[in-house]
Every structure is written in C-alpha cells, then in structure tokens.
PDB file of N, CA and C in Angstrom:
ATOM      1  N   UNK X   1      -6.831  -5.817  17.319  1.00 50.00           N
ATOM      2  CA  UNK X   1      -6.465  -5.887  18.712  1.00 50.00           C
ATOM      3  C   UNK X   1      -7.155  -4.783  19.478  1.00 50.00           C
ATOM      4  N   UNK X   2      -7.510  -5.163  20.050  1.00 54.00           N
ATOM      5  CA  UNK X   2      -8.292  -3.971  21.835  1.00 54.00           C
ATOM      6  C   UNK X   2      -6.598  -3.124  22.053  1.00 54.00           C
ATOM      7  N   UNK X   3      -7.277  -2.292  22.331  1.00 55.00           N
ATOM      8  CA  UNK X   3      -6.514  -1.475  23.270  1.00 55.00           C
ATOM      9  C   UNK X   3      -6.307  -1.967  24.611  1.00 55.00           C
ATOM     10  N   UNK X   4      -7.018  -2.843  25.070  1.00 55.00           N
ATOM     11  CA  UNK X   4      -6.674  -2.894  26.744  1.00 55.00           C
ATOM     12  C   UNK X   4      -5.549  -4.000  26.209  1.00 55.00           C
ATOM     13  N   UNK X   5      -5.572  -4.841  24.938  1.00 56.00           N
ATOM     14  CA  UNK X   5      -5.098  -6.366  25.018  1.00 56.00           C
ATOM     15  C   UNK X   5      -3.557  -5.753  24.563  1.00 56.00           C
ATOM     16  N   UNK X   6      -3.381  -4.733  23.445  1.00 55.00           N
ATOM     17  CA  UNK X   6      -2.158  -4.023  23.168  1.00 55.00           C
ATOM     18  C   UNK X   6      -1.576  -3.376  24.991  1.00 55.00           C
ATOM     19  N   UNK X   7      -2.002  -2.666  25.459  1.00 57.00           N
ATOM     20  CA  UNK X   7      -1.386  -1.704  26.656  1.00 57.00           C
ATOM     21  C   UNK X   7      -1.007  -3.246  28.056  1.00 57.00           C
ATOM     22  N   UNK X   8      -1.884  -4.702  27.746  1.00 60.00           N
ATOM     23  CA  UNK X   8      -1.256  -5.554  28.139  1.00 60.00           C
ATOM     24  C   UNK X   8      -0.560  -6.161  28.113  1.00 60.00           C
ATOM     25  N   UNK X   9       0.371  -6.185  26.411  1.00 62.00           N
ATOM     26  CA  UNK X   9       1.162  -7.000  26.301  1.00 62.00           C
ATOM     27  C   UNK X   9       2.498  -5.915  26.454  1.00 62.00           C
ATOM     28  N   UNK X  10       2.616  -4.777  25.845  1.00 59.00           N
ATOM     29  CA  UNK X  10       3.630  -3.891  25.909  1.00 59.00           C
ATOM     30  C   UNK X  10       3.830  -3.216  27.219  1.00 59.00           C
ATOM     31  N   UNK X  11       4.348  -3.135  28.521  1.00 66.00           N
ATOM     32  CA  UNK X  11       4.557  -2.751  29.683  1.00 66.00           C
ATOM     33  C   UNK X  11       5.625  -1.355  29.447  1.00 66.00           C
ATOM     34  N   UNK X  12       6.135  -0.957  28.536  1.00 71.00           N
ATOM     35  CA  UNK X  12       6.873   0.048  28.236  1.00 71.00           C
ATOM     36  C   UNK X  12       6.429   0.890  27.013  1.00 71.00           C
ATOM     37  N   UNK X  13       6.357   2.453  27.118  1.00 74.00           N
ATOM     38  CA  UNK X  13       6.248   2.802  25.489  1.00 74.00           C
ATOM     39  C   UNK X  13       6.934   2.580  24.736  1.00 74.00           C
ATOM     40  N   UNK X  14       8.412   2.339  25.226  1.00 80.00           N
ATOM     41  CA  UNK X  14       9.402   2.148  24.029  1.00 80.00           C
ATOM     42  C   UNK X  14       9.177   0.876  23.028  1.00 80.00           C
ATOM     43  N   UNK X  15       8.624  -0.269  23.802  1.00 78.00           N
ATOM     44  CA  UNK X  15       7.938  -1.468  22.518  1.00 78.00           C
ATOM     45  C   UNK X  15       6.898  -1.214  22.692  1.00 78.00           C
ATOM     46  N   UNK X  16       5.990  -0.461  23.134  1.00 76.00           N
ATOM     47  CA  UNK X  16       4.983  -0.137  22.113  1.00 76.00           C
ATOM     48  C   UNK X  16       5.175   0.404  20.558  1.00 76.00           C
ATOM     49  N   UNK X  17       5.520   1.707  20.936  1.00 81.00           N
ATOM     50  CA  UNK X  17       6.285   2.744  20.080  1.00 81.00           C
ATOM     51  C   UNK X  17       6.757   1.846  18.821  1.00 81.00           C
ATOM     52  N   UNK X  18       8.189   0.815  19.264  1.00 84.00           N
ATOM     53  CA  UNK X  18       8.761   0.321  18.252  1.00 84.00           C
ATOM     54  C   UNK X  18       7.493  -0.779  17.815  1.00 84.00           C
ATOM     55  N   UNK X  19       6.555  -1.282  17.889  1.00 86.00           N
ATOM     56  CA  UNK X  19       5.724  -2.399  17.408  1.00 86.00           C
ATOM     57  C   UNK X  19       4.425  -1.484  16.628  1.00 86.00           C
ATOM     58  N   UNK X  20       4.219  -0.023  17.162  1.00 87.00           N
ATOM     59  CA  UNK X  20       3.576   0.568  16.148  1.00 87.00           C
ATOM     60  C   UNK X  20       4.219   1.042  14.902  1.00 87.00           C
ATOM     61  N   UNK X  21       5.901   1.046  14.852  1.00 90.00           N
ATOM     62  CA  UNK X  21       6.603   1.694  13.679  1.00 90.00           C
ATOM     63  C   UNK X  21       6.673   0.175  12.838  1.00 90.00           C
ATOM     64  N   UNK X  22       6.579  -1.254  13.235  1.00 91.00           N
ATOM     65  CA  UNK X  22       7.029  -1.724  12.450  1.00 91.00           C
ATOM     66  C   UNK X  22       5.587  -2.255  11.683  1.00 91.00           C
ATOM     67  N   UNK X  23       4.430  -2.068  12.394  1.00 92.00           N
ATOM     68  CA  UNK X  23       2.663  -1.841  11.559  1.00 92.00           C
ATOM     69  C   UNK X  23       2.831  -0.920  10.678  1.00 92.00           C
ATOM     70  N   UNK X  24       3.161  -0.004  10.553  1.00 92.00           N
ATOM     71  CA  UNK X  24       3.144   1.034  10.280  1.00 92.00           C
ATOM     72  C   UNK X  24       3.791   1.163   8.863  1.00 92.00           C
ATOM     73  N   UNK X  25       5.064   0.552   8.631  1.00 93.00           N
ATOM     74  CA  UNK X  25       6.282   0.255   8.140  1.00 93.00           C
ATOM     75  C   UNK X  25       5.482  -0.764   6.859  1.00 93.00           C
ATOM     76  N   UNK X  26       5.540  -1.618   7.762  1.00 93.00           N
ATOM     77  CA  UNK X  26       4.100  -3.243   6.997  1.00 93.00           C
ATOM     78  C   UNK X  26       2.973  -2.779   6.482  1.00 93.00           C
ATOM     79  N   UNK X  27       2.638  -1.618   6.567  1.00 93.00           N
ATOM     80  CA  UNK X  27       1.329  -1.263   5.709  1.00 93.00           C
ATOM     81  C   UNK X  27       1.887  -0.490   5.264  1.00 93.00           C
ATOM     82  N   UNK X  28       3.143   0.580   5.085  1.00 94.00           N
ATOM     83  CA  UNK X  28       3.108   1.149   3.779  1.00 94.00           C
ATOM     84  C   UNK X  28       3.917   0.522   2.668  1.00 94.00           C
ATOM     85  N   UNK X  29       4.563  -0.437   2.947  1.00 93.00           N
ATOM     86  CA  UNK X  29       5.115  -1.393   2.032  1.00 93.00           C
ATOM     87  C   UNK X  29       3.836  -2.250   1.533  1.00 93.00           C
ATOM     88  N   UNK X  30       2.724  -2.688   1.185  1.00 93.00           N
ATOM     89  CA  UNK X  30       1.334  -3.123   1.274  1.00 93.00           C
ATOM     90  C   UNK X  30       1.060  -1.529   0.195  1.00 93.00           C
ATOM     91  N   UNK X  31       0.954  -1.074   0.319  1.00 93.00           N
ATOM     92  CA  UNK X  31       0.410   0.671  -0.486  1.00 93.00           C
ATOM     93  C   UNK X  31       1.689   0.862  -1.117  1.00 93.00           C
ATOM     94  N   UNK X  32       2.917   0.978  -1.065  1.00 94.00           N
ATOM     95  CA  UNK X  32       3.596   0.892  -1.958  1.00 94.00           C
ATOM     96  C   UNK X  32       4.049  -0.263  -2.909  1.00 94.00           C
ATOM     97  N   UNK X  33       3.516  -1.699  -3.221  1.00 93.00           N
ATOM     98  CA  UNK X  33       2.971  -2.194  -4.056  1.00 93.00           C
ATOM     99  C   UNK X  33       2.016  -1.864  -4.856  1.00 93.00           C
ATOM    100  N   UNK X  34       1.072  -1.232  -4.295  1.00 92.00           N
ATOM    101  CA  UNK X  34      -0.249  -1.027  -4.997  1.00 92.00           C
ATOM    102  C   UNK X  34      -0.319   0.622  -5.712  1.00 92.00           C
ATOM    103  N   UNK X  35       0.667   0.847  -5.395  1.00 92.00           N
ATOM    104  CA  UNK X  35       0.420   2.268  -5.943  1.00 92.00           C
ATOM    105  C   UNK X  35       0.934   3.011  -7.135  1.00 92.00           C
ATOM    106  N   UNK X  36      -0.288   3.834  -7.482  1.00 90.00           N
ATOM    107  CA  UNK X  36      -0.360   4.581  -8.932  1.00 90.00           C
ATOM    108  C   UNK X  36       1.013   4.942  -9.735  1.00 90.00           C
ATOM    109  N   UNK X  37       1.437   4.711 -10.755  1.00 88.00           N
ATOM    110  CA  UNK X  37       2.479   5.578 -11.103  1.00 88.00           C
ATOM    111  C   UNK X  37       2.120   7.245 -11.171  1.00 88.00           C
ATOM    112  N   UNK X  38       3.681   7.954 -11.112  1.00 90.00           N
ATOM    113  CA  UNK X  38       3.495   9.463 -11.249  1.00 90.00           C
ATOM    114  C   UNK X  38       2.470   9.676  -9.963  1.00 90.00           C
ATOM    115  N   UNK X  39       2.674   9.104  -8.696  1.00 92.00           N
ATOM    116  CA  UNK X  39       1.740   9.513  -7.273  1.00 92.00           C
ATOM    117  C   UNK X  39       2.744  11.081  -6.861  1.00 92.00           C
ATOM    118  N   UNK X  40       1.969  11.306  -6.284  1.00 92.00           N
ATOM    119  CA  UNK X  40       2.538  12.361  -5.224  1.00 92.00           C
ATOM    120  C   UNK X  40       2.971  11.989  -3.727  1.00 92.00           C
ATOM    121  N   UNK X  41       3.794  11.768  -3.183  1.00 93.00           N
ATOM    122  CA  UNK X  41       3.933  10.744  -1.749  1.00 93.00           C
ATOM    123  C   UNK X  41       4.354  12.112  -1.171  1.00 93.00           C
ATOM    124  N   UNK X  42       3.733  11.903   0.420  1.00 93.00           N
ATOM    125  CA  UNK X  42       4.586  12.423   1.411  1.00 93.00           C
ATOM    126  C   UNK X  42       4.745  11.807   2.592  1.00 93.00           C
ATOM    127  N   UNK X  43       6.137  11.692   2.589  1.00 92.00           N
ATOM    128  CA  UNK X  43       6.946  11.445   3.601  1.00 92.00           C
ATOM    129  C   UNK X  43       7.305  11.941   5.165  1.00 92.00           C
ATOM    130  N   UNK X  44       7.079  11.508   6.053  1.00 90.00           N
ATOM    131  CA  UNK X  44       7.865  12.209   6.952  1.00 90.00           C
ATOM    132  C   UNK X  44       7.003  11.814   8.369  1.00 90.00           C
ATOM    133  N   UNK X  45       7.146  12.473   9.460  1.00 89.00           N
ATOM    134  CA  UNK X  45       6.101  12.130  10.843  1.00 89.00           C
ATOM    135  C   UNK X  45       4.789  12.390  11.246  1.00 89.00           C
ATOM    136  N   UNK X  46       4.300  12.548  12.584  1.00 87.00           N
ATOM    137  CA  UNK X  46       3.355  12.767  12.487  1.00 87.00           C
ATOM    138  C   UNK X  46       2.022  13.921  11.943  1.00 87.00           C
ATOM    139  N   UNK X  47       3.107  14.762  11.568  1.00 88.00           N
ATOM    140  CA  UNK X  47       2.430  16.139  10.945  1.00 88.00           C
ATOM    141  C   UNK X  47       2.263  15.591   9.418  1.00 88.00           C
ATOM    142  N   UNK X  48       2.538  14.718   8.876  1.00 90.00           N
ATOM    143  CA  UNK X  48       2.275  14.178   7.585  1.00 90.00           C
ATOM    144  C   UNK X  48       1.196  13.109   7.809  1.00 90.00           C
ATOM    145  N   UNK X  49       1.673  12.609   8.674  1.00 91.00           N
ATOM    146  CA  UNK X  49       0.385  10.874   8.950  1.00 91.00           C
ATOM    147  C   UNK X  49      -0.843  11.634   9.264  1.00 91.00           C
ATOM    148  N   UNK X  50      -0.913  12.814   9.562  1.00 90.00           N
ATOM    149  CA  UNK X  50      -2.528  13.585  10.014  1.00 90.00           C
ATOM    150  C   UNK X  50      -3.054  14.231   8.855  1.00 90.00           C
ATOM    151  N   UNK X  51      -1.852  14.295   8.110  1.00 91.00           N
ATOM    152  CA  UNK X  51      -2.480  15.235   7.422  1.00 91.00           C
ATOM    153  C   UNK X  51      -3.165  14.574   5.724  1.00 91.00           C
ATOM    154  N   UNK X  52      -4.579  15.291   5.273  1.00 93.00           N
ATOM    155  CA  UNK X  52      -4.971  14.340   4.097  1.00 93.00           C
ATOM    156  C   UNK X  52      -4.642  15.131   2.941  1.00 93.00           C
ATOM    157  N   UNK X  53      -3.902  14.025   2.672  1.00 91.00           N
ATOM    158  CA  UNK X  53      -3.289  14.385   1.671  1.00 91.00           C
ATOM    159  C   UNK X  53      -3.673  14.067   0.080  1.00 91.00           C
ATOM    160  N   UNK X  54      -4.810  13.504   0.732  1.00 91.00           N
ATOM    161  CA  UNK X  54      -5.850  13.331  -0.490  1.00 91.00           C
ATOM    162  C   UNK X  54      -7.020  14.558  -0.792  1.00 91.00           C
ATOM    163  N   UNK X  55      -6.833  15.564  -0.036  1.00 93.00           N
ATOM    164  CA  UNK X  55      -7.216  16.880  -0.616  1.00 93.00           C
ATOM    165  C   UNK X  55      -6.584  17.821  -0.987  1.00 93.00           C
ATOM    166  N   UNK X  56      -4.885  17.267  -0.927  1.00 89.00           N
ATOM    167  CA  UNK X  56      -3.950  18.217  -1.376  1.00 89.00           C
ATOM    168  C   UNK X  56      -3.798  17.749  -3.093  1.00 89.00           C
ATOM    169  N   UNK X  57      -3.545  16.240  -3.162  1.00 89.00           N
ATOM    170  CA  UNK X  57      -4.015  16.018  -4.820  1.00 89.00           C
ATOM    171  C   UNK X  57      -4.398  14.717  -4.247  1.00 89.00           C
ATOM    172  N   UNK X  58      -5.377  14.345  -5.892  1.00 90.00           N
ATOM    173  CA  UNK X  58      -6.486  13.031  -5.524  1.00 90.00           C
ATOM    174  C   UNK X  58      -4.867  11.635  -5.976  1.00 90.00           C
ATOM    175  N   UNK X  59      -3.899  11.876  -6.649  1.00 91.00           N
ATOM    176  CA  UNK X  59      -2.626  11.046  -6.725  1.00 91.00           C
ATOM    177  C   UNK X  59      -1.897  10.839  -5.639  1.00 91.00           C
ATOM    178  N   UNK X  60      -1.835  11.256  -4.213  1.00 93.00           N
ATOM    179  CA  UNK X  60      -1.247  11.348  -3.323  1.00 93.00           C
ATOM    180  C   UNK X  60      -1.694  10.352  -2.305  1.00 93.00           C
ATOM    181  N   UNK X  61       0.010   9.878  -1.677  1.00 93.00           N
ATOM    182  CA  UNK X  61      -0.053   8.605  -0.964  1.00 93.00           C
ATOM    183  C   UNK X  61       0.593   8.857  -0.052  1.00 93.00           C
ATOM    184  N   UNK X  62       0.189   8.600   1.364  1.00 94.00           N
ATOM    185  CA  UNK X  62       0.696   9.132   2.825  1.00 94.00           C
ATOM    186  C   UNK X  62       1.546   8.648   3.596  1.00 94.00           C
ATOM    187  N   UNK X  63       3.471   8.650   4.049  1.00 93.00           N
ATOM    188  CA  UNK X  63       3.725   7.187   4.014  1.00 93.00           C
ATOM    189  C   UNK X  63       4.481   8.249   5.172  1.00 93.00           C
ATOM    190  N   UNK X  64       3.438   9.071   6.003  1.00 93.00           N
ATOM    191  CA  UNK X  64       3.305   9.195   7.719  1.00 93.00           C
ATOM    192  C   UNK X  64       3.609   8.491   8.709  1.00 93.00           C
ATOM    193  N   UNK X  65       4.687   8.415   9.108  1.00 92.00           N
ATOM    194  CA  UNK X  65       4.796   7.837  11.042  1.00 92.00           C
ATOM    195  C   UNK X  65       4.696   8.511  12.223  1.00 92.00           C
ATOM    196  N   UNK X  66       3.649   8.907  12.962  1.00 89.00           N
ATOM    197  CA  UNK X  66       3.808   9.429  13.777  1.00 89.00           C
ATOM    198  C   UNK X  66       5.216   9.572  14.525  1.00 89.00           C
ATOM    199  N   UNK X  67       6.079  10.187  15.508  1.00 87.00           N
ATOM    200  CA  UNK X  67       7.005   9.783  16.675  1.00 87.00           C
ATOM    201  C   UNK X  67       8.450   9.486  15.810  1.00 87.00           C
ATOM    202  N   UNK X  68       7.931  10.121  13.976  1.00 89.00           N
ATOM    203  CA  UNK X  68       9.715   9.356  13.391  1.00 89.00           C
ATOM    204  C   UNK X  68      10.267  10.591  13.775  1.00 89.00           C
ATOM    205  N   UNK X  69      11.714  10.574  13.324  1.00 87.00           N
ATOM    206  CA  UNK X  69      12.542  11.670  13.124  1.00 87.00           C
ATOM    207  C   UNK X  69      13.082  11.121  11.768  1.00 87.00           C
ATOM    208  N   UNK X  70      13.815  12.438  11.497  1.00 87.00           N
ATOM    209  CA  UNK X  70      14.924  12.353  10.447  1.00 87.00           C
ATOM    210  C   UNK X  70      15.394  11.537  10.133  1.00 87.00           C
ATOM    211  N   UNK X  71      16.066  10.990  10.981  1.00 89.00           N
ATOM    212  CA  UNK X  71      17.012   9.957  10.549  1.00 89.00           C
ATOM    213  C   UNK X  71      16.080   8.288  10.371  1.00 89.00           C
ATOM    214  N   UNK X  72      15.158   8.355  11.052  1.00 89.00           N
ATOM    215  CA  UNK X  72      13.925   7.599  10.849  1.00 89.00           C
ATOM    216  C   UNK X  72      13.580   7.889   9.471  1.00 89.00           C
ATOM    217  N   UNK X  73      13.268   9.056   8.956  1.00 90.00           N
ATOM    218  CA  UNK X  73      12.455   8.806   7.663  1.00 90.00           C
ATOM    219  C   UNK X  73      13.531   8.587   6.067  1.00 90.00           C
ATOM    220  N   UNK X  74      14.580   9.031   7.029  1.00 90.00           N
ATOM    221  CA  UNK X  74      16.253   8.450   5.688  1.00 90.00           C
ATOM    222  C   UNK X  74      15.898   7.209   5.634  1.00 90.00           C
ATOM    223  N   UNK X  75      16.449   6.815   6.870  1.00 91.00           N
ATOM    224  CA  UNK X  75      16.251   5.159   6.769  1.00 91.00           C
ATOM    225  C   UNK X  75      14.880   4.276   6.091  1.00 91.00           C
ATOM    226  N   UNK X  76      13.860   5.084   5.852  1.00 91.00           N
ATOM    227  CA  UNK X  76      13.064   4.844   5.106  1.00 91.00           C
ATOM    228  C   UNK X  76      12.661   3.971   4.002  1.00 91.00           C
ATOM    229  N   UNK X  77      13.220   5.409   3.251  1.00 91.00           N
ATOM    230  CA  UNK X  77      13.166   5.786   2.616  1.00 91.00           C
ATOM    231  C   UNK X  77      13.716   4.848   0.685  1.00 91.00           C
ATOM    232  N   UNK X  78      14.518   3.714   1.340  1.00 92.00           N
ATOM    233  CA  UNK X  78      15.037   2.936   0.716  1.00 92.00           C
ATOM    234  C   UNK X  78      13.955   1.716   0.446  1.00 92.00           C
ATOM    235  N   UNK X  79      12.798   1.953   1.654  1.00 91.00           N
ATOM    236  CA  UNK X  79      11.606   0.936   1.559  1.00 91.00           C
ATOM    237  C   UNK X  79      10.032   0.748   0.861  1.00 91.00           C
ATOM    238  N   UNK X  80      10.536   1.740  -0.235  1.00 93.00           N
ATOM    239  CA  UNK X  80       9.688   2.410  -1.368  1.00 93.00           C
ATOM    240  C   UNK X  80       9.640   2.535  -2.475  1.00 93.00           C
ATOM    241  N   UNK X  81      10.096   1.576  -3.128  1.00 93.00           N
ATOM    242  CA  UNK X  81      10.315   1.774  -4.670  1.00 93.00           C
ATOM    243  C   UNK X  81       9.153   2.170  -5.075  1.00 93.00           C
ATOM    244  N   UNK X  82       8.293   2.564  -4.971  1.00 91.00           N
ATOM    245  CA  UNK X  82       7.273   3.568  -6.151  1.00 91.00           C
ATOM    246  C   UNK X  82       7.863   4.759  -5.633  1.00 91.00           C
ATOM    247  N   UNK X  83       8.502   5.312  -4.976  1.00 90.00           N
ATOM    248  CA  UNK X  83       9.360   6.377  -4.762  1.00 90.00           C
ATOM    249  C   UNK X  83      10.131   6.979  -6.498  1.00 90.00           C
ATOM    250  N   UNK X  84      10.583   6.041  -6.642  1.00 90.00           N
ATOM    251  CA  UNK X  84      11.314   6.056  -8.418  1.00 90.00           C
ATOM    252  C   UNK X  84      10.264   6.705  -9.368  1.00 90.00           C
ATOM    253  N   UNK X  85       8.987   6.326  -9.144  1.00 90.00           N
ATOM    254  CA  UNK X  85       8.193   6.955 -10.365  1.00 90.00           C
ATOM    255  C   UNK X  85       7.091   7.434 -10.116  1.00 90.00           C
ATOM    256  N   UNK X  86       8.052   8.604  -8.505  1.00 91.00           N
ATOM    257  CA  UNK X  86       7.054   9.114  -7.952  1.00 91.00           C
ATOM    258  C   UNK X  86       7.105  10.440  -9.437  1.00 91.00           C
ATOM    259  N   UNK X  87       5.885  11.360  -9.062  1.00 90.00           N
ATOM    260  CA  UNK X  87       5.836  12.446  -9.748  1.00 90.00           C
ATOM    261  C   UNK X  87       6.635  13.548  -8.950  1.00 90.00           C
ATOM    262  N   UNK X  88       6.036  13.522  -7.524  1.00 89.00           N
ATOM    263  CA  UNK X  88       6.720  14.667  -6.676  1.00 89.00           C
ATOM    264  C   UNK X  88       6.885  13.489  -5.080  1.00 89.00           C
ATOM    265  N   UNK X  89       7.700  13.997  -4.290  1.00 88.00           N
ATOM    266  CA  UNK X  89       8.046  13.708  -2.688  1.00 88.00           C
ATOM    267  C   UNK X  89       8.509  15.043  -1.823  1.00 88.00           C
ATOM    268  N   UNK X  90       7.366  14.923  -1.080  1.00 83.00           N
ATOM    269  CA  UNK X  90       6.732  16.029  -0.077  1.00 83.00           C
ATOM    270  C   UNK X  90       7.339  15.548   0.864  1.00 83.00           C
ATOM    271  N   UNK X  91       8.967  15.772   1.368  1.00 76.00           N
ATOM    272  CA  UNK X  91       9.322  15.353   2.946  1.00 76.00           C
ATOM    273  C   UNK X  91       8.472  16.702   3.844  1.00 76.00           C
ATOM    274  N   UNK X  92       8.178  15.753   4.927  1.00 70.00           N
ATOM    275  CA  UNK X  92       8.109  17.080   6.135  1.00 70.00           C
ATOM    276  C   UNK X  92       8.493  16.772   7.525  1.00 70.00           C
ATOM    277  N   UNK X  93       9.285  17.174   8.224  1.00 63.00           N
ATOM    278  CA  UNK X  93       9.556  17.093   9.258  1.00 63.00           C
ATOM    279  C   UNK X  93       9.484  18.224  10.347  1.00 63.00           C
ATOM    280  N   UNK X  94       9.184  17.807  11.910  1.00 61.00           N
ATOM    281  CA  UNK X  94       9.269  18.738  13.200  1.00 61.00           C
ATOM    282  C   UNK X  94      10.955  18.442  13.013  1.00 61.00           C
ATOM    283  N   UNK X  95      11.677  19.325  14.476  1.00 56.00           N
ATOM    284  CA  UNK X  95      13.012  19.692  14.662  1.00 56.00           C
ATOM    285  C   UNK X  95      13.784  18.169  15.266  1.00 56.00           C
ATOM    286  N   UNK X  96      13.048  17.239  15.006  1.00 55.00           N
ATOM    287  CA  UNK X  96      13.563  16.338  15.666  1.00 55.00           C
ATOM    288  C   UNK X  96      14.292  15.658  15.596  1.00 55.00           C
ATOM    289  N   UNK X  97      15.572  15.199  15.845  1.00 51.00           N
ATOM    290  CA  UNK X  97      16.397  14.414  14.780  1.00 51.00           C
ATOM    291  C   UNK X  97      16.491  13.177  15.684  1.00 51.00           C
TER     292      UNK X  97
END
C-alpha cells in the first residue's frame, strides 16, 4: 500500500494506529511459527522494534510494536508460543502504561 492510499483510507490516527498494531501482530505470529528453538526474543515497544537485535545475538527475534504499552505487551504475550522454548525474553518498555 502507498502511503497517500493508507493516510486515505484512515481519517483518524487512532485506526490508523489500531490497523498498524493488528499488521504488526499478523507478522509476528508468521515469525513465531517459523522460529528457531532456544531464540532469544524481545518483547516490548518501540525502543525494541528499532532496535537490531540481530547484533545483540545472531538467535534473536524482534516481536517490537512501536506506540504499545504495558498492558499492550501482557496482552501479548499469550500470542507466542515459541515464547515456551524461548532460551531468554528481553521485555523492554518506556513509562507508559
């Protein structure tokens, strides 16, 4: 999708916002099928979705939302079963709840 054709159909950020969390959501469920046992995941907002976390270890899988909070990345968090045989989970969060 264009950017002009997205900023035409959404007239508010708030469904923008919510239609980028649920892309967002849909591709890491897509990577959490596919992913390594014993990964390293980190969790949490946009200070995680920027960050590569594939130079922190080459096992590590990025399951970043920009704009979440806390209680956003709880609720998650249930949408990850390679979570179970993760090796390690790197939450990070700003003050935001």
């Amino acid at each position: 999708m264009t950017a002009y054709f997205i900023f035409h159909i959404f007239k508010d950020s708030e469904a923008l916002t919510h239609y980028f969390y649920r892309q967002m959501t849909s591709f890491q469920s897509r990577i959490d099928q596919n992913s390594p046992p014993r990964a390293i995941y980190f969790i949490g907002d946009s200070q995680i979705q920027g960050l590569a976390v594939s130079a922190v270890t080459p096992l590590a899988i990025n399951y970043g939302i920009g704009n979440d909070t806390t209680a956003g990345v709880i609720k998650r968090i249930p949408l990850y079963n390679s979570l179970n045989t993760a090796k390690a989970v790197s939450p990070l969060m700003s003050s935001k709840l």
